Amino acid sequence: MVRLQKRIRVGLGVLEHFTTTKWRFKMARVINMSESMKDTDKELFYITNVKQDIDKYMLDCILGARQYLMKEPLSSLPSARIHLKRLYYLDRVMTVLFYCLCGWLLLKGINTVRFCLEYSSHGLGGIPLLGGVVSSFS
């Protein structure tokens, strides 16, 4: 676990400069050059990335970061997917159990809540603004 955290920290340290810096690329010359090119030159010297598949590009970026930055082999990808799926289902189960516990505690402690509201209504009843609100609970 410590090794994994160290890998994540090193990876984030490497990417920090690139993710926190605002990058501006001035492409006026490239755009002017591509507009002045002939059609045959545009086919030979492909400049724009309009036809690039963004999904394939992002997949290559993620796999490249995993392989070269995190130093993890691509052969461990299926087991990592299974592990991630298990963690997802564990998270869902724990979330449901948490809300069930909160509901059970709320239902079990409803008499305690009612007692606290009745007790506080005696003390807060004399306050002009809160008196009407608190008295409506009792």
PDB file of C-alpha atoms in Angstrom:
ATOM      1  CA  MET A   1       0.000   0.000   0.000  1.00  0.00           C
ATOM      2  CA  VAL A   2       2.881   2.341   0.787  1.00  0.00           C
ATOM      3  CA  ARG A   3       4.508   1.545  -2.565  1.00  0.00           C
ATOM      4  CA  LEU A   4       1.272   2.324  -4.385  1.00  0.00           C
ATOM      5  CA  GLN A   5       0.907   5.635  -2.547  1.00  0.00           C
ATOM      6  CA  LYS A   6       4.513   6.488  -3.407  1.00  0.00           C
ATOM      7  CA  ARG A   7       3.830   5.736  -7.086  1.00  0.00           C
ATOM      8  CA  ILE A   8       0.766   7.951  -7.047  1.00  0.00           C
ATOM      9  CA  ARG A   9       2.693  10.763  -5.340  1.00  0.00           C
ATOM     10  CA  VAL A  10       5.554  10.534  -7.848  1.00  0.00           C
ATOM     11  CA  GLY A  11       3.108  10.436 -10.761  1.00  0.00           C
ATOM     12  CA  LEU A  12       1.254  13.479  -9.484  1.00  0.00           C
ATOM     13  CA  GLY A  13       4.547  15.275  -8.932  1.00  0.00           C
ATOM     14  CA  VAL A  14       5.528  14.637 -12.538  1.00  0.00           C
ATOM     15  CA  LEU A  15       2.187  15.825 -13.866  1.00  0.00           C
ATOM     16  CA  GLU A  16       1.833  18.798 -11.509  1.00  0.00           C
ATOM     17  CA  HIS A  17       3.624  21.295 -13.738  1.00  0.00           C
ATOM     18  CA  PHE A  18       1.639  20.276 -16.791  1.00  0.00           C
ATOM     19  CA  THR A  19      -1.750  20.277 -15.074  1.00  0.00           C
ATOM     20  CA  THR A  20      -1.386  23.520 -13.103  1.00  0.00           C
ATOM     21  CA  THR A  21       0.153  25.667 -15.834  1.00  0.00           C
ATOM     22  CA  LYS A  22      -2.121  27.442 -18.267  1.00  0.00           C
ATOM     23  CA  TRP A  23      -0.884  26.669 -21.748  1.00  0.00           C
ATOM     24  CA  ARG A  24      -1.459  28.963 -24.700  1.00  0.00           C
ATOM     25  CA  PHE A  25      -0.327  27.878 -28.103  1.00  0.00           C
ATOM     26  CA  LYS A  26      -0.196  30.576 -30.720  1.00  0.00           C
ATOM     27  CA  MET A  27      -1.111  28.932 -33.988  1.00  0.00           C
ATOM     28  CA  ALA A  28      -1.669  31.909 -36.257  1.00  0.00           C
ATOM     29  CA  ARG A  29       1.217  30.953 -38.550  1.00  0.00           C
ATOM     30  CA  VAL A  30       0.134  27.324 -38.736  1.00  0.00           C
ATOM     31  CA  ILE A  31      -3.447  28.294 -39.553  1.00  0.00           C
ATOM     32  CA  ASN A  32      -2.287  30.742 -42.222  1.00  0.00           C
ATOM     33  CA  MET A  33       0.008  28.107 -43.708  1.00  0.00           C
ATOM     34  CA  SER A  34      -2.717  25.451 -43.769  1.00  0.00           C
ATOM     35  CA  GLU A  35      -5.125  27.859 -45.461  1.00  0.00           C
ATOM     36  CA  SER A  36      -2.593  28.713 -48.150  1.00  0.00           C
ATOM     37  CA  MET A  37      -1.732  25.074 -48.935  1.00  0.00           C
ATOM     38  CA  LYS A  38      -3.008  23.305 -52.015  1.00  0.00           C
ATOM     39  CA  ASP A  39      -5.407  20.386 -51.614  1.00  0.00           C
ATOM     40  CA  THR A  40      -2.777  17.807 -52.535  1.00  0.00           C
ATOM     41  CA  ASP A  41      -0.385  19.263 -49.958  1.00  0.00           C
ATOM     42  CA  LYS A  42      -3.127  19.205 -47.313  1.00  0.00           C
ATOM     43  CA  GLU A  43      -3.594  15.474 -47.903  1.00  0.00           C
ATOM     44  CA  LEU A  44       0.150  14.762 -47.788  1.00  0.00           C
ATOM     45  CA  PHE A  45       1.000  17.025 -44.840  1.00  0.00           C
ATOM     46  CA  TYR A  46      -1.869  16.519 -42.451  1.00  0.00           C
ATOM     47  CA  ILE A  47      -1.812  19.371 -39.905  1.00  0.00           C
ATOM     48  CA  THR A  48      -5.209  19.641 -38.259  1.00  0.00           C
ATOM     49  CA  ASN A  49      -6.450  17.013 -35.846  1.00  0.00           C
ATOM     50  CA  VAL A  50     -10.151  17.415 -36.569  1.00  0.00           C
ATOM     51  CA  LYS A  51     -10.522  13.814 -37.747  1.00  0.00           C
ATOM     52  CA  GLN A  52      -8.696  12.368 -34.743  1.00  0.00           C
ATOM     53  CA  ASP A  53     -10.709   9.929 -32.632  1.00  0.00           C
ATOM     54  CA  ILE A  54     -10.777  11.497 -29.166  1.00  0.00           C
ATOM     55  CA  ASP A  55     -11.785   8.236 -27.440  1.00  0.00           C
ATOM     56  CA  LYS A  56      -8.782   6.361 -28.852  1.00  0.00           C
ATOM     57  CA  TYR A  57      -6.538   9.296 -27.967  1.00  0.00           C
ATOM     58  CA  MET A  58      -7.715   9.337 -24.330  1.00  0.00           C
ATOM     59  CA  LEU A  59      -7.346   5.547 -24.060  1.00  0.00           C
ATOM     60  CA  ASP A  60      -3.770   5.812 -25.349  1.00  0.00           C
ATOM     61  CA  CYS A  61      -3.054   8.590 -22.823  1.00  0.00           C
ATOM     62  CA  ILE A  62      -4.388   6.549 -19.922  1.00  0.00           C
ATOM     63  CA  LEU A  63      -2.556   3.383 -20.954  1.00  0.00           C
ATOM     64  CA  GLY A  64       0.637   5.368 -21.541  1.00  0.00           C
ATOM     65  CA  ALA A  65       0.419   6.985 -18.111  1.00  0.00           C
ATOM     66  CA  ARG A  66      -0.165   3.590 -16.540  1.00  0.00           C
ATOM     67  CA  GLN A  67       2.728   1.963 -18.388  1.00  0.00           C
ATOM     68  CA  TYR A  68       5.373   4.701 -18.385  1.00  0.00           C
ATOM     69  CA  LEU A  69       4.577   6.936 -15.413  1.00  0.00           C
ATOM     70  CA  MET A  70       3.258   4.377 -12.940  1.00  0.00           C
ATOM     71  CA  LYS A  71       5.602   1.622 -14.230  1.00  0.00           C
ATOM     72  CA  GLU A  72       2.828  -0.969 -14.221  1.00  0.00           C
ATOM     73  CA  PRO A  73       2.726  -3.625 -16.933  1.00  0.00           C
ATOM     74  CA  LEU A  74      -0.304  -3.770 -19.193  1.00  0.00           C
ATOM     75  CA  SER A  75      -0.615  -7.472 -18.417  1.00  0.00           C
ATOM     76  CA  SER A  76      -2.012  -6.593 -14.965  1.00  0.00           C
ATOM     77  CA  LEU A  77      -4.905  -4.632 -16.495  1.00  0.00           C
ATOM     78  CA  PRO A  78      -7.548  -7.425 -16.323  1.00  0.00           C
ATOM     79  CA  SER A  79      -6.856  -8.117 -12.651  1.00  0.00           C
ATOM     80  CA  ALA A  80      -6.933  -4.370 -11.929  1.00  0.00           C
ATOM     81  CA  ARG A  81     -10.345  -4.119 -13.598  1.00  0.00           C
ATOM     82  CA  ILE A  82     -11.673  -6.998 -11.497  1.00  0.00           C
ATOM     83  CA  HIS A  83     -10.282  -5.378  -8.357  1.00  0.00           C
ATOM     84  CA  LEU A  84     -11.853  -2.029  -9.278  1.00  0.00           C
ATOM     85  CA  LYS A  85     -15.220  -3.697  -9.885  1.00  0.00           C
ATOM     86  CA  ARG A  86     -15.029  -5.382  -6.464  1.00  0.00           C
ATOM     87  CA  LEU A  87     -14.227  -2.058  -4.818  1.00  0.00           C
ATOM     88  CA  TYR A  88     -17.163  -0.441  -6.624  1.00  0.00           C
ATOM     89  CA  TYR A  89     -19.604  -3.065  -5.349  1.00  0.00           C
ATOM     90  CA  LEU A  90     -18.121  -2.859  -1.856  1.00  0.00           C
ATOM     91  CA  ASP A  91     -18.664   0.910  -1.928  1.00  0.00           C
ATOM     92  CA  ARG A  92     -22.297   0.456  -2.984  1.00  0.00           C
ATOM     93  CA  VAL A  93     -22.951  -2.108  -0.239  1.00  0.00           C
ATOM     94  CA  MET A  94     -21.289   0.028   2.430  1.00  0.00           C
ATOM     95  CA  THR A  95     -23.268   3.092   1.322  1.00  0.00           C
ATOM     96  CA  VAL A  96     -26.562   1.204   1.583  1.00  0.00           C
ATOM     97  CA  LEU A  97     -25.567  -0.174   4.995  1.00  0.00           C
ATOM     98  CA  PHE A  98     -24.630   3.314   6.176  1.00  0.00           C
ATOM     99  CA  TYR A  99     -27.999   4.771   5.186  1.00  0.00           C
ATOM    100  CA  CYS A 100     -29.812   1.799   6.730  1.00  0.00           C
ATOM    101  CA  LEU A 101     -27.903   2.373   9.970  1.00  0.00           C
ATOM    102  CA  CYS A 102     -28.744   6.093   9.903  1.00  0.00           C
ATOM    103  CA  GLY A 103     -32.423   5.294   9.330  1.00  0.00           C
ATOM    104  CA  TRP A 104     -32.431   2.697  12.104  1.00  0.00           C
ATOM    105  CA  LEU A 105     -30.770   5.117  14.533  1.00  0.00           C
ATOM    106  CA  LEU A 106     -33.241   7.833  13.575  1.00  0.00           C
ATOM    107  CA  LEU A 107     -36.232   5.548  14.100  1.00  0.00           C
ATOM    108  CA  LYS A 108     -34.815   4.138  17.323  1.00  0.00           C
ATOM    109  CA  GLY A 109     -33.956   7.558  18.676  1.00  0.00           C
ATOM    110  CA  ILE A 110     -37.203   9.306  17.678  1.00  0.00           C
ATOM    111  CA  ASN A 111     -38.403   9.310  21.302  1.00  0.00           C
ATOM    112  CA  THR A 112     -35.126  10.883  22.373  1.00  0.00           C
ATOM    113  CA  VAL A 113     -35.486  13.569  19.714  1.00  0.00           C
ATOM    114  CA  ARG A 114     -39.075  14.244  20.767  1.00  0.00           C
ATOM    115  CA  PHE A 115     -37.986  14.530  24.420  1.00  0.00           C
ATOM    116  CA  CYS A 116     -35.213  16.997  23.488  1.00  0.00           C
ATOM    117  CA  LEU A 117     -37.653  19.131  21.485  1.00  0.00           C
ATOM    118  CA  GLU A 118     -40.180  19.181  24.321  1.00  0.00           C
ATOM    119  CA  TYR A 119     -37.498  20.024  26.856  1.00  0.00           C
ATOM    120  CA  SER A 120     -36.106  22.826  24.683  1.00  0.00           C
ATOM    121  CA  SER A 121     -39.583  24.237  24.001  1.00  0.00           C
ATOM    122  CA  HIS A 122     -39.961  25.132  27.677  1.00  0.00           C
ATOM    123  CA  GLY A 123     -36.735  27.123  27.655  1.00  0.00           C
ATOM    124  CA  LEU A 124     -37.118  28.674  24.212  1.00  0.00           C
ATOM    125  CA  GLY A 125     -40.845  29.427  24.487  1.00  0.00           C
ATOM    126  CA  GLY A 126     -40.174  32.862  25.970  1.00  0.00           C
ATOM    127  CA  ILE A 127     -38.188  34.060  22.950  1.00  0.00           C
ATOM    128  CA  PRO A 128     -40.571  36.005  20.665  1.00  0.00           C
ATOM    129  CA  LEU A 129     -39.404  34.687  17.288  1.00  0.00           C
ATOM    130  CA  LEU A 130     -38.650  31.110  18.320  1.00  0.00           C
ATOM    131  CA  GLY A 131     -41.598  30.662  20.677  1.00  0.00           C
ATOM    132  CA  GLY A 132     -44.130  29.992  17.918  1.00  0.00           C
ATOM    133  CA  VAL A 133     -41.830  27.693  15.982  1.00  0.00           C
ATOM    134  CA  VAL A 134     -40.807  25.638  18.999  1.00  0.00           C
ATOM    135  CA  SER A 135     -44.349  25.377  20.352  1.00  0.00           C
ATOM    136  CA  SER A 136     -45.500  23.870  17.046  1.00  0.00           C
ATOM    137  CA  PHE A 137     -43.243  20.839  17.681  1.00  0.00           C
ATOM    138  CA  SER A 138     -44.788  20.008  21.045  1.00  0.00           C
TER     139      SER A 138
END
